[in-house]
Amino acid sequence: MTKAKPKIRGYVLPFLFLFLATGQLFAGEIGYVDSRACMLSHPVFQKFDWESRRFFSTISAPVKDFAKESIHLNKLEETATAALKGIEKKIGKAFSDKDGQNAGLWKSRAQLVNELEYIRQRREVLINLQDDENMLPDQALVWCTLEGVEKDLANVYTQIKQQHKVDILMDFAALAPTQHPPEPQMHILCDRRLEAFLDDEKSLNSEEFTAWLANSRHYWQRKLPGVCNNPFKYGAKDYTDVACAIIKSASDIKTADRGEEKIEK
């Protein structure tokens, strides 16, 4: 028994060394890429329908009961319309009383207007799906493939911008599909981390940051399953510039807008 203990220790120590070394290498890779190791367990994928390749709780989400969905939209519309009328009355009263503290009322009004616009667009989706007698969006429909996914992604980016959650930006950016994501250049990813760019505001305007962001996006696209790499028949816009803009805005950095230079695949 006394001789067995040194042998056990001899096996345990190399095992612990290999375990720690492997963990450090993995953590280093994820740290350099600066995104989530368990990306597929991210909450956004819990709202993703793999059969229809659409997001639940979005404008173009799949529908299984048109009547129930229509009733739900009617109730939402009634509630939002009534709330909007009440807010507008309060805004009018604030102006008549010369009360300058009505910024919160205007913010609430904007949210209600956006909700009513969502309901209107959602009804358009239901009409398209009912006309074709499809319970799920058809991939051959341009609206559900190109325009629909762009609106979904725009909503996701808006949420990130509002909540300033820069740490999950790359997870959502990887959802923007391209037909053939190029091989990422790992030396660009490993040179600097996202925190290094954020600490130096001027570096966010550099070509180095643009290259890092593009390669990080391509890295995750190659790790995702094929359904996320190119899930939509007609392709979609490249949202790399949008991701850059959100990082800058979240860091309160003002830069020139590239305007119409976005590339459409």
Short mmCIF file of C-alpha atoms in Angstrom, two decimals:
data_model
loop_
_atom_site.label_atom_id
_atom_site.label_comp_id
_atom_site.label_asym_id
_atom_site.label_seq_id
_atom_site.Cartn_x
_atom_site.Cartn_y
_atom_site.Cartn_z
CA MET A 1 0.00 0.00 0.00
CA THR A 2 2.79 2.41 0.82
CA LYS A 3 4.40 1.83 -2.61
CA ALA A 4 1.18 2.54 -4.53
CA LYS A 5 0.90 6.13 -3.32
CA PRO A 6 3.98 7.44 -5.21
CA LYS A 7 2.69 5.79 -8.42
CA ILE A 8 -0.72 7.43 -8.04
CA ARG A 9 0.91 10.79 -7.43
CA GLY A 10 3.06 10.25 -10.49
CA TYR A 11 -0.07 9.87 -12.65
CA VAL A 12 -2.07 12.65 -11.00
CA LEU A 13 0.51 15.42 -11.38
CA PRO A 14 0.97 15.04 -15.19
CA PHE A 15 -2.82 14.81 -15.57
CA LEU A 16 -3.32 18.04 -13.62
CA PHE A 17 -0.60 19.74 -15.65
CA LEU A 18 -2.17 18.73 -18.97
CA PHE A 19 -5.64 19.73 -17.73
CA LEU A 20 -4.49 23.20 -16.68
CA ALA A 21 -2.43 23.72 -19.84
CA THR A 22 -5.36 22.76 -22.08
CA GLY A 23 -7.70 25.04 -20.14
CA GLN A 24 -5.30 27.97 -20.45
CA LEU A 25 -4.90 27.48 -24.21
CA PHE A 26 -8.67 27.32 -24.70
CA ALA A 27 -9.26 30.35 -22.48
CA GLY A 28 -6.52 32.23 -24.32
CA GLU A 29 -8.10 31.56 -27.70
CA ILE A 30 -11.53 32.69 -26.52
CA GLY A 31 -9.97 35.71 -24.84
CA TYR A 32 -8.23 36.82 -28.02
CA VAL A 33 -11.36 36.39 -30.10
CA ASP A 34 -13.31 38.06 -27.29
CA SER A 35 -16.62 36.32 -27.78
CA ARG A 36 -18.62 33.65 -26.04
CA ALA A 37 -17.35 30.06 -25.89
CA CYS A 38 -20.89 28.71 -25.46
CA MET A 39 -22.41 30.80 -28.23
CA LEU A 40 -25.09 28.31 -29.15
CA SER A 41 -26.38 28.39 -25.57
CA HIS A 42 -26.85 32.15 -25.81
CA PRO A 43 -30.46 33.27 -25.11
CA VAL A 44 -30.84 34.49 -28.69
CA PHE A 45 -30.58 30.88 -29.92
CA GLN A 46 -33.27 29.80 -27.46
CA LYS A 47 -35.60 32.02 -29.51
CA PHE A 48 -34.45 30.58 -32.85
CA ASP A 49 -36.64 28.11 -34.74
CA TRP A 50 -34.26 25.82 -36.62
CA GLU A 51 -36.99 24.40 -38.87
CA SER A 52 -38.15 27.72 -40.30
CA ARG A 53 -34.84 29.48 -39.59
CA ARG A 54 -36.68 32.40 -38.03
CA PHE A 55 -36.56 34.08 -34.62
CA PHE A 56 -39.48 33.70 -32.25
CA SER A 57 -40.99 36.90 -30.81
CA THR A 58 -39.97 38.88 -33.90
CA ILE A 59 -41.81 40.40 -36.85
CA SER A 60 -41.43 37.37 -39.11
CA ALA A 61 -41.65 34.60 -36.50
CA PRO A 62 -43.26 31.28 -37.53
CA VAL A 63 -47.01 30.94 -36.99
CA LYS A 64 -48.94 27.80 -36.02
CA ASP A 65 -52.30 29.35 -35.10
CA PHE A 66 -53.26 32.35 -37.24
CA ALA A 67 -56.52 33.05 -35.38
CA LYS A 68 -54.83 33.08 -31.97
CA GLU A 69 -52.04 35.31 -33.24
CA SER A 70 -54.54 37.72 -34.81
CA ILE A 71 -56.51 38.02 -31.54
CA HIS A 72 -53.27 38.62 -29.67
CA LEU A 73 -52.28 41.41 -32.07
CA ASN A 74 -55.73 43.03 -31.76
CA LYS A 75 -55.41 43.14 -27.97
CA LEU A 76 -51.92 44.58 -28.20
CA GLU A 77 -53.13 47.22 -30.65
CA GLU A 78 -56.07 48.25 -28.43
CA THR A 79 -53.83 48.55 -25.37
CA ALA A 80 -51.10 50.47 -27.22
CA THR A 81 -53.58 52.83 -28.91
CA ALA A 82 -55.30 53.66 -25.62
CA ALA A 83 -51.95 54.21 -23.91
CA LEU A 84 -50.78 56.43 -26.79
CA LYS A 85 -53.85 58.67 -26.47
CA GLY A 86 -53.25 59.00 -22.73
CA ILE A 87 -49.58 59.88 -23.23
CA GLU A 88 -50.41 62.50 -25.88
CA LYS A 89 -52.91 64.14 -23.50
CA LYS A 90 -50.23 64.30 -20.81
CA ILE A 91 -47.77 65.80 -23.30
CA GLY A 92 -50.30 68.49 -24.24
CA LYS A 93 -50.91 69.29 -20.60
CA ALA A 94 -47.17 69.49 -19.92
CA PHE A 95 -46.78 72.03 -22.73
CA SER A 96 -49.74 74.12 -21.57
CA ASP A 97 -48.33 74.17 -18.04
CA LYS A 98 -44.90 75.08 -19.45
CA ASP A 99 -43.41 72.09 -17.73
CA GLY A 100 -40.07 71.29 -19.33
CA GLN A 101 -39.71 67.89 -17.67
CA ASN A 102 -41.62 65.92 -20.28
CA ALA A 103 -38.74 63.99 -21.87
CA GLY A 104 -40.01 60.79 -20.27
CA LEU A 105 -43.43 61.28 -21.87
CA TRP A 106 -41.91 61.63 -25.33
CA LYS A 107 -39.82 58.51 -24.76
CA SER A 108 -42.94 56.56 -23.76
CA ARG A 109 -44.76 57.89 -26.82
CA ALA A 110 -41.93 56.76 -29.13
CA GLN A 111 -42.05 53.26 -27.62
CA LEU A 112 -45.81 53.02 -28.21
CA VAL A 113 -45.46 54.27 -31.79
CA ASN A 114 -42.80 51.61 -32.43
CA GLU A 115 -45.06 48.95 -30.92
CA LEU A 116 -47.94 49.93 -33.22
CA GLU A 117 -45.59 49.84 -36.22
CA TYR A 118 -44.46 46.35 -35.18
CA ILE A 119 -48.11 45.22 -35.03
CA ARG A 120 -48.73 46.62 -38.52
CA GLN A 121 -45.70 44.83 -39.99
CA ARG A 122 -46.59 41.62 -38.16
CA ARG A 123 -50.04 41.67 -39.76
CA GLU A 124 -48.40 41.92 -43.19
CA VAL A 125 -46.46 38.75 -42.43
CA LEU A 126 -49.64 36.93 -41.38
CA ILE A 127 -51.40 37.99 -44.59
CA ASN A 128 -48.51 36.71 -46.72
CA LEU A 129 -48.42 33.40 -44.86
CA GLN A 130 -52.20 32.89 -45.00
CA ASP A 131 -52.37 33.69 -48.72
CA ASP A 132 -49.85 30.93 -49.38
CA GLU A 133 -51.51 28.57 -46.87
CA ASN A 134 -48.19 27.99 -45.13
CA MET A 135 -47.91 27.43 -41.40
CA LEU A 136 -44.24 28.40 -41.54
CA PRO A 137 -42.43 31.02 -43.66
CA ASP A 138 -41.46 29.70 -47.07
CA GLN A 139 -37.76 30.08 -47.88
CA ALA A 140 -38.68 30.89 -51.48
CA LEU A 141 -40.46 34.09 -50.40
CA VAL A 142 -38.17 37.10 -50.79
CA TRP A 143 -39.98 38.99 -48.01
CA CYS A 144 -39.40 36.26 -45.43
CA THR A 145 -35.82 35.60 -46.45
CA LEU A 146 -34.23 38.96 -47.17
CA GLU A 147 -36.40 41.77 -45.84
CA GLY A 148 -37.62 39.79 -42.86
CA VAL A 149 -34.20 38.77 -41.56
CA GLU A 150 -32.83 42.29 -42.02
CA LYS A 151 -35.62 43.68 -39.84
CA ASP A 152 -35.01 40.99 -37.23
CA LEU A 153 -31.29 41.75 -37.14
CA ALA A 154 -31.98 45.48 -37.02
CA ASN A 155 -34.18 44.90 -33.96
CA VAL A 156 -31.43 42.87 -32.30
CA TYR A 157 -28.83 45.58 -32.95
CA THR A 158 -31.21 48.22 -31.61
CA GLN A 159 -31.56 46.27 -28.38
CA ILE A 160 -27.79 46.00 -28.03
CA LYS A 161 -27.36 49.71 -28.67
CA GLN A 162 -30.00 50.61 -26.10
CA GLN A 163 -28.60 48.29 -23.43
CA HIS A 164 -24.92 49.02 -24.26
CA LYS A 165 -24.06 45.33 -24.05
CA VAL A 166 -20.85 45.43 -26.04
CA ASP A 167 -19.74 42.06 -24.64
CA ILE A 168 -22.41 40.20 -26.68
CA LEU A 169 -21.99 42.25 -29.86
CA MET A 170 -19.92 39.65 -31.68
CA ASP A 171 -22.42 36.90 -30.91
CA PHE A 172 -25.15 38.81 -32.76
CA ALA A 173 -22.81 40.01 -35.51
CA ALA A 174 -22.07 36.37 -36.35
CA LEU A 175 -25.75 35.91 -37.20
CA ALA A 176 -25.42 38.16 -40.25
CA PRO A 177 -25.08 35.50 -42.98
CA THR A 178 -22.62 35.57 -45.87
CA GLN A 179 -22.48 33.01 -48.64
CA HIS A 180 -18.84 32.01 -48.18
CA PRO A 181 -17.14 33.40 -45.06
CA PRO A 182 -13.40 33.66 -45.73
CA GLU A 183 -10.79 31.92 -43.62
CA PRO A 184 -10.05 34.13 -40.58
CA GLN A 185 -6.50 35.42 -40.19
CA MET A 186 -5.66 34.27 -36.68
CA HIS A 187 -2.61 36.50 -36.32
CA ILE A 188 -4.90 39.55 -36.60
CA LEU A 189 -7.20 38.16 -33.91
CA CYS A 190 -4.35 37.30 -31.55
CA ASP A 191 -2.51 40.62 -31.83
CA ARG A 192 -5.01 42.64 -29.79
CA ARG A 193 -8.17 42.14 -27.75
CA LEU A 194 -11.38 44.17 -27.93
CA GLU A 195 -10.59 45.80 -24.58
CA ALA A 196 -7.36 47.19 -26.04
CA PHE A 197 -9.32 48.91 -28.82
CA LEU A 198 -11.92 50.26 -26.41
CA ASP A 199 -9.22 51.68 -24.14
CA ASP A 200 -7.79 53.63 -27.08
CA GLU A 201 -10.64 55.58 -28.69
CA LYS A 202 -8.57 56.61 -31.71
CA SER A 203 -7.87 52.98 -32.59
CA LEU A 204 -11.58 52.39 -33.31
CA ASN A 205 -11.19 54.54 -36.42
CA SER A 206 -8.23 52.52 -37.66
CA GLU A 207 -8.09 49.89 -40.38
CA GLU A 208 -6.61 47.55 -37.77
CA PHE A 209 -9.87 47.57 -35.79
CA THR A 210 -11.98 47.04 -38.93
CA ALA A 211 -9.81 44.06 -39.88
CA TRP A 212 -10.01 42.64 -36.35
CA LEU A 213 -13.81 42.91 -36.30
CA ALA A 214 -14.20 41.30 -39.72
CA ASN A 215 -11.90 38.40 -38.83
CA SER A 216 -13.64 37.84 -35.50
CA ARG A 217 -16.95 37.66 -37.34
CA HIS A 218 -15.58 35.19 -39.88
CA TYR A 219 -14.09 33.11 -37.06
CA TRP A 220 -17.49 32.59 -35.44
CA GLN A 221 -19.26 32.04 -38.75
CA ARG A 222 -17.03 29.06 -39.39
CA LYS A 223 -17.76 27.67 -35.92
CA LEU A 224 -21.52 27.99 -36.37
CA PRO A 225 -23.50 25.22 -38.14
CA GLY A 226 -24.23 25.67 -41.83
CA VAL A 227 -27.83 26.74 -41.17
CA CYS A 228 -26.47 29.96 -39.63
CA ASN A 229 -23.71 30.52 -42.16
CA ASN A 230 -26.06 30.84 -45.10
CA PRO A 231 -29.64 30.20 -43.93
CA PHE A 232 -31.40 32.48 -46.40
CA LYS A 233 -31.70 31.74 -50.08
CA TYR A 234 -31.23 35.28 -51.33
CA GLY A 235 -28.45 36.27 -48.92
CA ALA A 236 -28.42 39.32 -46.68
CA LYS A 237 -26.51 42.53 -46.07
CA ASP A 238 -23.06 42.59 -44.51
CA TYR A 239 -23.54 44.09 -41.04
CA THR A 240 -19.85 44.54 -40.20
CA ASP A 241 -20.13 48.33 -40.51
CA VAL A 242 -23.20 48.29 -38.29
CA ALA A 243 -21.28 46.36 -35.64
CA CYS A 244 -18.46 48.92 -35.81
CA ALA A 245 -20.92 51.77 -35.41
CA ILE A 246 -22.57 50.18 -32.37
CA ILE A 247 -19.26 49.60 -30.59
CA LYS A 248 -18.35 53.24 -31.20
CA SER A 249 -21.71 54.58 -30.10
CA ALA A 250 -21.66 52.40 -26.98
CA SER A 251 -18.31 53.95 -26.13
CA ASP A 252 -19.67 57.49 -26.75
CA ILE A 253 -17.35 58.00 -29.71
CA LYS A 254 -18.41 60.29 -32.55
CA THR A 255 -17.11 59.37 -36.01
CA ALA A 256 -17.97 60.14 -39.60
CA ASP A 257 -20.76 58.02 -41.07
CA ARG A 258 -19.78 55.88 -44.04
CA GLY A 259 -23.22 56.44 -45.49
CA GLU A 260 -24.12 54.21 -48.41
CA GLU A 261 -20.84 52.31 -48.53
CA LYS A 262 -22.33 49.16 -46.99
CA ILE A 263 -21.81 46.06 -49.08
CA GLU A 264 -24.82 43.97 -49.99
CA LYS A 265 -24.18 40.34 -50.70
#
